[in-house]
Coordinates of C-alpha atoms in Angstrom, one line a residue:
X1 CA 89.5 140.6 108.3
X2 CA 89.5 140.2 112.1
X3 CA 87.8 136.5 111.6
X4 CA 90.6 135.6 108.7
X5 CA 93.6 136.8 111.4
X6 CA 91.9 135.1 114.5
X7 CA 91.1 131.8 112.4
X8 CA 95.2 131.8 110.5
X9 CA 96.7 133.2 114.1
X10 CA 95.1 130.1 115.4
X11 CA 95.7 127.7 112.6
X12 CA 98.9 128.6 112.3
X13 CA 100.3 128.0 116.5
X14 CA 98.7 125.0 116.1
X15 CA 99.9 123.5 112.9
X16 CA 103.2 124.7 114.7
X17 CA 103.3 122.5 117.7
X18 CA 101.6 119.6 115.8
X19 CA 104.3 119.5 113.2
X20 CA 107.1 119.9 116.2
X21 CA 105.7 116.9 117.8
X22 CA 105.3 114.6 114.3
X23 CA 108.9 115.6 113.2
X24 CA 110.2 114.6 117.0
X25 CA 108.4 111.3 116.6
X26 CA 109.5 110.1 113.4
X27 CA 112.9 112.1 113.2
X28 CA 113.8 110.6 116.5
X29 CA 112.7 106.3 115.2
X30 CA 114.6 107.4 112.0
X31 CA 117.7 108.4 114.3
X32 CA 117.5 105.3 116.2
X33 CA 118.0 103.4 113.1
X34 CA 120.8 105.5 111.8
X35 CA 122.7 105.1 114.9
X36 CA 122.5 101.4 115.5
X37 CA 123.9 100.7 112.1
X38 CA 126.3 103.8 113.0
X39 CA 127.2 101.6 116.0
X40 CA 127.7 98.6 113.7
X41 CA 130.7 100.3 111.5
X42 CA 128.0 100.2 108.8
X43 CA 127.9 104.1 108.3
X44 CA 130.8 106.7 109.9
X45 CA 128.8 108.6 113.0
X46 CA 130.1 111.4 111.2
X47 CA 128.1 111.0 108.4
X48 CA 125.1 110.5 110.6
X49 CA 123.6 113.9 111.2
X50 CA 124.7 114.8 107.5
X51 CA 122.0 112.1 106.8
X52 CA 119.5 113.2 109.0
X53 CA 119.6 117.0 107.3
X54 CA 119.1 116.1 104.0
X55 CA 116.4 113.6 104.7
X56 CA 114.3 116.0 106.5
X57 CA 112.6 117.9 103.7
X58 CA 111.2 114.2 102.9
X59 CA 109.7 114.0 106.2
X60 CA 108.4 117.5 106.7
X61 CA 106.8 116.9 103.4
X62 CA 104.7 114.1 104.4
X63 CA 104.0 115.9 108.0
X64 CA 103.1 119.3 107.1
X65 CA 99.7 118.2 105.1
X66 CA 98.7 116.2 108.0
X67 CA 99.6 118.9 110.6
X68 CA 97.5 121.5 109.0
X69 CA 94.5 119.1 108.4
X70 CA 94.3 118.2 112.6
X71 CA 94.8 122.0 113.6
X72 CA 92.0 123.0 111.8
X73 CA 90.0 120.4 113.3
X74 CA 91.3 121.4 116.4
X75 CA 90.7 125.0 115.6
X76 CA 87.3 124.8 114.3
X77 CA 86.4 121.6 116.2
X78 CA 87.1 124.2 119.4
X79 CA 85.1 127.0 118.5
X80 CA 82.0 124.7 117.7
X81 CA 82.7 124.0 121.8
X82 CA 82.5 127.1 122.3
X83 CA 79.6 128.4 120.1
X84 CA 81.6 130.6 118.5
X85 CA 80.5 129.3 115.1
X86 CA 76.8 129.4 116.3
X87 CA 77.5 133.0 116.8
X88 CA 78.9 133.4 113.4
X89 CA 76.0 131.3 111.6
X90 CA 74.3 134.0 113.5
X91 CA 75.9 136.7 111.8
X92 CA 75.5 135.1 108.4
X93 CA 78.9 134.2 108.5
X94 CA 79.2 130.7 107.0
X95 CA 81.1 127.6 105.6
X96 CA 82.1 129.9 102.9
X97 CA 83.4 132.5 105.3
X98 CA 85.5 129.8 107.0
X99 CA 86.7 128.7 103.5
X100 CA 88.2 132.0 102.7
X101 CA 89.7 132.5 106.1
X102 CA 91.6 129.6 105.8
X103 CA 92.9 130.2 102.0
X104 CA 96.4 131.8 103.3
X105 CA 97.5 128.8 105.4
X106 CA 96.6 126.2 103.1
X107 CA 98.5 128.5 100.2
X108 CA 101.2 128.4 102.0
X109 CA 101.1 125.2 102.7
X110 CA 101.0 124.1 99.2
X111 CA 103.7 126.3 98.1
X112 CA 106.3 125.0 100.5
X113 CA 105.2 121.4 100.0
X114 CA 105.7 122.7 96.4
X115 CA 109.2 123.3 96.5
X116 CA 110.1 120.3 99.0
X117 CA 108.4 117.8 96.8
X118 CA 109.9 119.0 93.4
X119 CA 112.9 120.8 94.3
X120 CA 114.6 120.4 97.7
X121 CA 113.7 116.8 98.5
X122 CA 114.8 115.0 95.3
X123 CA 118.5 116.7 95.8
X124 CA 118.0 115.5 99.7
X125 CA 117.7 112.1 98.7
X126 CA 120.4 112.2 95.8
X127 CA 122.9 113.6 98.3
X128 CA 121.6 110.4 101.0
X129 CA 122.4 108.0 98.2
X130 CA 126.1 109.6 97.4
X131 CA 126.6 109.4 101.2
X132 CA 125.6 106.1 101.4
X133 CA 127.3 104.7 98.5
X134 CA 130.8 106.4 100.0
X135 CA 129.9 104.5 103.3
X136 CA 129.7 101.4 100.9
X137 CA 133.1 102.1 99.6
X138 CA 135.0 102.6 102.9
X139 CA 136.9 99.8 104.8
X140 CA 136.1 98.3 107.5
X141 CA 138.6 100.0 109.7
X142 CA 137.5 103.3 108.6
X143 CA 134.5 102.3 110.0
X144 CA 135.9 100.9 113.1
X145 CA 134.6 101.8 116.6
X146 CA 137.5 101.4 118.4
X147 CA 137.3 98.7 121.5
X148 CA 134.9 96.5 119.7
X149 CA 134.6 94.2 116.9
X150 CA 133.4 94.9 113.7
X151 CA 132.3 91.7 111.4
X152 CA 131.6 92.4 107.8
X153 CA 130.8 89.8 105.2
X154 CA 128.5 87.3 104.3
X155 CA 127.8 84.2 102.8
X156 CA 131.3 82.3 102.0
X157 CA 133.5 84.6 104.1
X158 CA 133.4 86.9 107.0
X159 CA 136.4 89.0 107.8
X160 CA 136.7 90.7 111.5
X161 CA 138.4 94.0 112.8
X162 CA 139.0 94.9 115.9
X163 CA 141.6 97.9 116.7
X164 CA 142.3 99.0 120.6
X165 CA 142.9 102.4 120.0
X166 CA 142.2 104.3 116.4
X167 CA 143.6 108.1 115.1
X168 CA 141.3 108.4 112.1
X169 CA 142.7 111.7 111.0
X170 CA 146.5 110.3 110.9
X171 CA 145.2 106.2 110.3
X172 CA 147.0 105.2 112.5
X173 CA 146.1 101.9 114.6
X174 CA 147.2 100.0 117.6
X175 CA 147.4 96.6 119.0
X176 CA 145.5 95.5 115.4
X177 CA 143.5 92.4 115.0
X178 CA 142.2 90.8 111.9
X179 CA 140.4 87.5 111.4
X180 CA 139.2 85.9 107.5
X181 CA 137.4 82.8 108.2
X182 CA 136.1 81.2 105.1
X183 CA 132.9 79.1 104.9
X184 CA 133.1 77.6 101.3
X185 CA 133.5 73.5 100.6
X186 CA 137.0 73.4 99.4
X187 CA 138.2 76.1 102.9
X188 CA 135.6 75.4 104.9
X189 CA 136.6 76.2 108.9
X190 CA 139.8 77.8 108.0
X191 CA 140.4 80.7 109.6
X192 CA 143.9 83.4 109.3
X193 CA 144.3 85.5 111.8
X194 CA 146.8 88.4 112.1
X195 CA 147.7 90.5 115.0
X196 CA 149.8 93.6 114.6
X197 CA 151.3 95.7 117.7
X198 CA 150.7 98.9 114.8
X199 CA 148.9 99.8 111.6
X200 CA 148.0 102.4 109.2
X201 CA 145.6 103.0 106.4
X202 CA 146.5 103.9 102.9
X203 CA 145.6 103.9 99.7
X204 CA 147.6 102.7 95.9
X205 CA 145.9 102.8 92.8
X206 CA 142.0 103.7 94.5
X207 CA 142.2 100.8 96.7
X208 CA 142.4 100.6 100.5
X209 CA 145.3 98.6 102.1
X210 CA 146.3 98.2 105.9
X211 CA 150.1 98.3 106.4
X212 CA 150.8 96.2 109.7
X213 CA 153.9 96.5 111.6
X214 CA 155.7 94.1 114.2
X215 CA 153.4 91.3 114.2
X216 CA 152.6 87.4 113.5
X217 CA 149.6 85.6 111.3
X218 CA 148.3 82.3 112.0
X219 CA 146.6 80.2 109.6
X220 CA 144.7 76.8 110.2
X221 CA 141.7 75.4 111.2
X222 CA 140.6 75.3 114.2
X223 CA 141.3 71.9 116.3
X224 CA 143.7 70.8 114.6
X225 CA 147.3 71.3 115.1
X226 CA 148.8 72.2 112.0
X227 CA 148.8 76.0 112.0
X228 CA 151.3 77.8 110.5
X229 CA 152.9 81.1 112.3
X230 CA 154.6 83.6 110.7
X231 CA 156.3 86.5 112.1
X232 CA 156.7 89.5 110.1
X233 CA 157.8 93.1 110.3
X234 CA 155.6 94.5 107.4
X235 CA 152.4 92.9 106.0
X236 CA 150.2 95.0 103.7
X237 CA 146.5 93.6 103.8
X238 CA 144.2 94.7 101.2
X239 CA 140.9 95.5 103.1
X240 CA 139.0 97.4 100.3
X241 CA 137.4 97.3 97.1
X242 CA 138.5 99.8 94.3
X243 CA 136.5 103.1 94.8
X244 CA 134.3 103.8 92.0
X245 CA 132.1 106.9 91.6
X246 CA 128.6 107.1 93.3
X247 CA 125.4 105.4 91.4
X248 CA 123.2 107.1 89.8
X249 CA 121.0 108.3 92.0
X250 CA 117.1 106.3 92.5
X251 CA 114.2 107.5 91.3
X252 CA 113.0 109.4 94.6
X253 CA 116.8 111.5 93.9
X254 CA 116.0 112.2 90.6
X255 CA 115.0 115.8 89.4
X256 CA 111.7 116.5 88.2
X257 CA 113.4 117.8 85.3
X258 CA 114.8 114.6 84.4
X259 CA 111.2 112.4 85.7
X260 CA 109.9 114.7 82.6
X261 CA 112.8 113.4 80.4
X262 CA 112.5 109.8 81.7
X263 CA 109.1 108.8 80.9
X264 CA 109.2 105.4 82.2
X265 CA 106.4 104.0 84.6
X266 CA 108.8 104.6 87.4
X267 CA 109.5 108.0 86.9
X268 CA 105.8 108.5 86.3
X269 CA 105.1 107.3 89.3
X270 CA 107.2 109.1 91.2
X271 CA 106.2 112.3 89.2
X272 CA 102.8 111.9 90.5
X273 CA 103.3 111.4 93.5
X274 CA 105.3 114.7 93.8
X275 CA 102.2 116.4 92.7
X276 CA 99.6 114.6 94.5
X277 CA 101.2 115.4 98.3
X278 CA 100.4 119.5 97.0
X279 CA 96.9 118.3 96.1
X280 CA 96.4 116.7 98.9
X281 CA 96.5 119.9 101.0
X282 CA 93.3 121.7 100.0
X283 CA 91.5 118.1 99.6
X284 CA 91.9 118.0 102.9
X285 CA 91.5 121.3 104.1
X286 CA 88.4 121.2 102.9
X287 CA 86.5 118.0 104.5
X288 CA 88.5 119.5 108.0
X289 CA 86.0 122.2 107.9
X290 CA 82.4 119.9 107.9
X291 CA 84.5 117.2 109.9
X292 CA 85.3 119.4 113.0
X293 CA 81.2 120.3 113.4
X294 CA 80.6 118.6 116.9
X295 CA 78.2 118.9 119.5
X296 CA 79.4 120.7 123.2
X297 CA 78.2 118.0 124.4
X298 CA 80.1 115.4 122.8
X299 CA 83.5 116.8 122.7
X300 CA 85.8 118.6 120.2
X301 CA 87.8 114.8 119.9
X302 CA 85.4 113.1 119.0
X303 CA 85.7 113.4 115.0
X304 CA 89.1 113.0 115.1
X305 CA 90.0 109.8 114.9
X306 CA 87.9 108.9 112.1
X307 CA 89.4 112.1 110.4
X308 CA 92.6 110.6 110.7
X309 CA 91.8 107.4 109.6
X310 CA 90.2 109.1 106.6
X311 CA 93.7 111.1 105.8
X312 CA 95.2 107.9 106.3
X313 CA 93.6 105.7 103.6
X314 CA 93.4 108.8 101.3
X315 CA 97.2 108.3 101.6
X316 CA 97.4 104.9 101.5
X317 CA 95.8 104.6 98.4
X318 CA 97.8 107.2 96.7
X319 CA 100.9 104.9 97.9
X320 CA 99.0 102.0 96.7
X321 CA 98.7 103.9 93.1
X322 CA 102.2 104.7 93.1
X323 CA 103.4 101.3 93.3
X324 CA 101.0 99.5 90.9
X325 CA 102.2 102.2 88.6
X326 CA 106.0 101.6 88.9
X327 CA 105.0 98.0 89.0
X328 CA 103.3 98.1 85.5
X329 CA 106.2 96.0 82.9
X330 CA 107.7 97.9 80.1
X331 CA 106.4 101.0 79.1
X332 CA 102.6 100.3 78.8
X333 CA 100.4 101.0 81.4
X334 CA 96.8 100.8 81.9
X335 CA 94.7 104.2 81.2
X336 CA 93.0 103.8 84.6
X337 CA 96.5 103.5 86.5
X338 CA 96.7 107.2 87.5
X339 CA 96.8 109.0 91.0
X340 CA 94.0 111.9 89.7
X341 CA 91.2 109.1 89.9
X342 CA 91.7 108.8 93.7
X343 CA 91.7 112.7 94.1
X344 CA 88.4 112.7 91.9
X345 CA 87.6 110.2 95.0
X346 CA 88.5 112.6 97.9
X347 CA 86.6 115.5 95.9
X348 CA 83.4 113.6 95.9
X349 CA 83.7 112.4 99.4
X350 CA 84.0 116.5 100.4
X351 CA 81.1 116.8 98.5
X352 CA 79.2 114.6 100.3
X353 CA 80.8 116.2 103.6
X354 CA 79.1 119.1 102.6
X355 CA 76.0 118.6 100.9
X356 CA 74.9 114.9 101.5
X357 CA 73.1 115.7 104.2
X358 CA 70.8 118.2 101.8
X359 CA 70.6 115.7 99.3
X360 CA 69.2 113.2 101.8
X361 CA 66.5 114.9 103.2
X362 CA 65.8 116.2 100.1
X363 CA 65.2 112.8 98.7
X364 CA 63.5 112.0 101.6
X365 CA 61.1 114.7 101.4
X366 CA 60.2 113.7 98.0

């Protein structure tokens, strides 16, 4: 008992900080994204840490199997530095004996990956997709930052907002500006423009107007000198699309209730992946133990980076998997398209881990 609690103690700090460091990292690139289209008007900044809650269960679920598999190469890999496993060879304390120690940690490990995977992340990313969709759905100017200009639009038309100062709670604007240019064959170059000393958002019938106030609108193209200008009092400008209600959510939002339901490859897919990120924990856990046996000499380090690259393409070919499987047309799919092969994989490679060397000599001897 004093060996499990010195091995988890250890295990456990370290898997700690790791983890920290990993959700730092990628939380903070993910943030980066999310705030440069935040600063675009493509998503409200309010809505931005919403998004960054319920997406990380998603990343804590990819870093958590990784974080335990490096602390307990770090773990073990340091007491082989310090011969504190020679001592407990000594003893008659084993492979097996670090097996069991490190049993808690990886159950735990499984169990919350368990209920991220199948339970909290799927809602995560079916609440991302309604917040998304509602970012879809507002207007420009209810997106607007205010001081700058906001394009929107693509292809045949482009339509941009620009408001000096903005009260989002009231909708109130001032000093608007508003620009459709249209790029088609039969419009092409013309450009209305409308300036407004006030505005305010509203909405009729679940579509978004701007009601301007004391202001003028120019229409023409430009270089040439027949623009027309018209003053106006009131101008309501439809800047919305009707509101509709959120899409159903992608496959990664989806329950695992309703994966079972589904049956299509997709859903299968995804399924299977769920699964495969808690089988992946004592997979690895396992070829940590034989992969953190060093020399002093050589330094506890110096197995890690091909124990990371190993996690990595274990990984990369349960990704790999996943995707041929979704890919698969209609509701067929090849017997041999299933994520349990590569596991089979990883449980032979442990194997060898820990008794190729046996089997070598062995064969050698005979």
């Amino acid at each position: 008992m004093i060996l499990h609690r010195y091995i988890n103690r250890q295990i456990f700090m370290t898997t700690v900080m790791v983890t920290f460091i990993l959700v730092m990292v990628l939380v903070s690139g993910r943030f980066i994204k999310y705030l440069a289209e935040a600063a675009a008007g493509q998503i409200a900044a309010d809505a931005l840490f919403m998004v960054m809650a319920f997406r990380l269960p998603e990343f804590l679920q990819m870093i958590l199997p990784l974080s335990l598999y490096i602390a307990i190469l770090l773990v073990l890999g340091r007491m082989h530095m310090d011969n504190e496993m020679v001592v407990l060879r000594a003893g008659g304390q084993g492979d097996g004996r670090v097996v069991r120690s490190i049993i808690i940690p990886v159950l735990v490990a499984m169990g919350v990956i368990a209920l991220f995977s199948l339970y909290v992340t799927p809602n995560g990313d079916a609440e991302v997709n309604r917040i998304f969709e509602e970012q879809k759905d507002r207007s420009a100017l209810e997106l607007l930052t205010p001081g700058r200009f906001h394009v929107k639009g693509d292809g045949d038309a482009q339509r941009a907002t620009y408001a000096e100062s903005l009260n989002r709670e009231e909708g109130f604007l001032e000093n608007v500006f508003v620009a459709d240019a249209s790029f088609d064959d039969q419009e092409a170059g013309r450009l209305l423009t409308v300036w407004a000393r006030s505005g305010r958002l509203e909405q009729q019938d679940g579509i978004s107007y701007l009601l301007l106030e004391d202001g003028y609108q120019y229409q023409g193209k430009p270089g040439e000198a027949d623009y027309r200008e018209v003053a106006f009092e009131q101008a309501r400008v439809r800047i919305g699309e009707e509101r509709s209600s959120s899409r159903p959510p992608k496959v990664r939002g989806r329950t695992t209730a309703e994966l079972l339901d589904e049956g299509t490859n997709q859903a299968w897919a995804e399924l299977q992946w769920r699964l495969s990120l808690v089988l992946t924990v004592p997979i690895m856990c396992l070829a940590a133990i034989p992969l953190a046996r060093v020399n002093p000499r050589q330094g506890r380090f110096l197995r890690m980076i091909p124990a990371v690259l190993g996690y990595m393409l274990y990984v990369g070919m349960l990704l790999t998997m996943r995707s041929w499987i979704a890919d698969v047309p209609g509701s067929d799919r090849p017997w041999f398209y299933s994520m349990l092969w590569i596991h089979l994989i990883a449980l032979m490679a442990v194997f060898m881990l820990y008794f190729g060397g046996r089997l070598l000599s062995r064969r050698a001897r005979a």
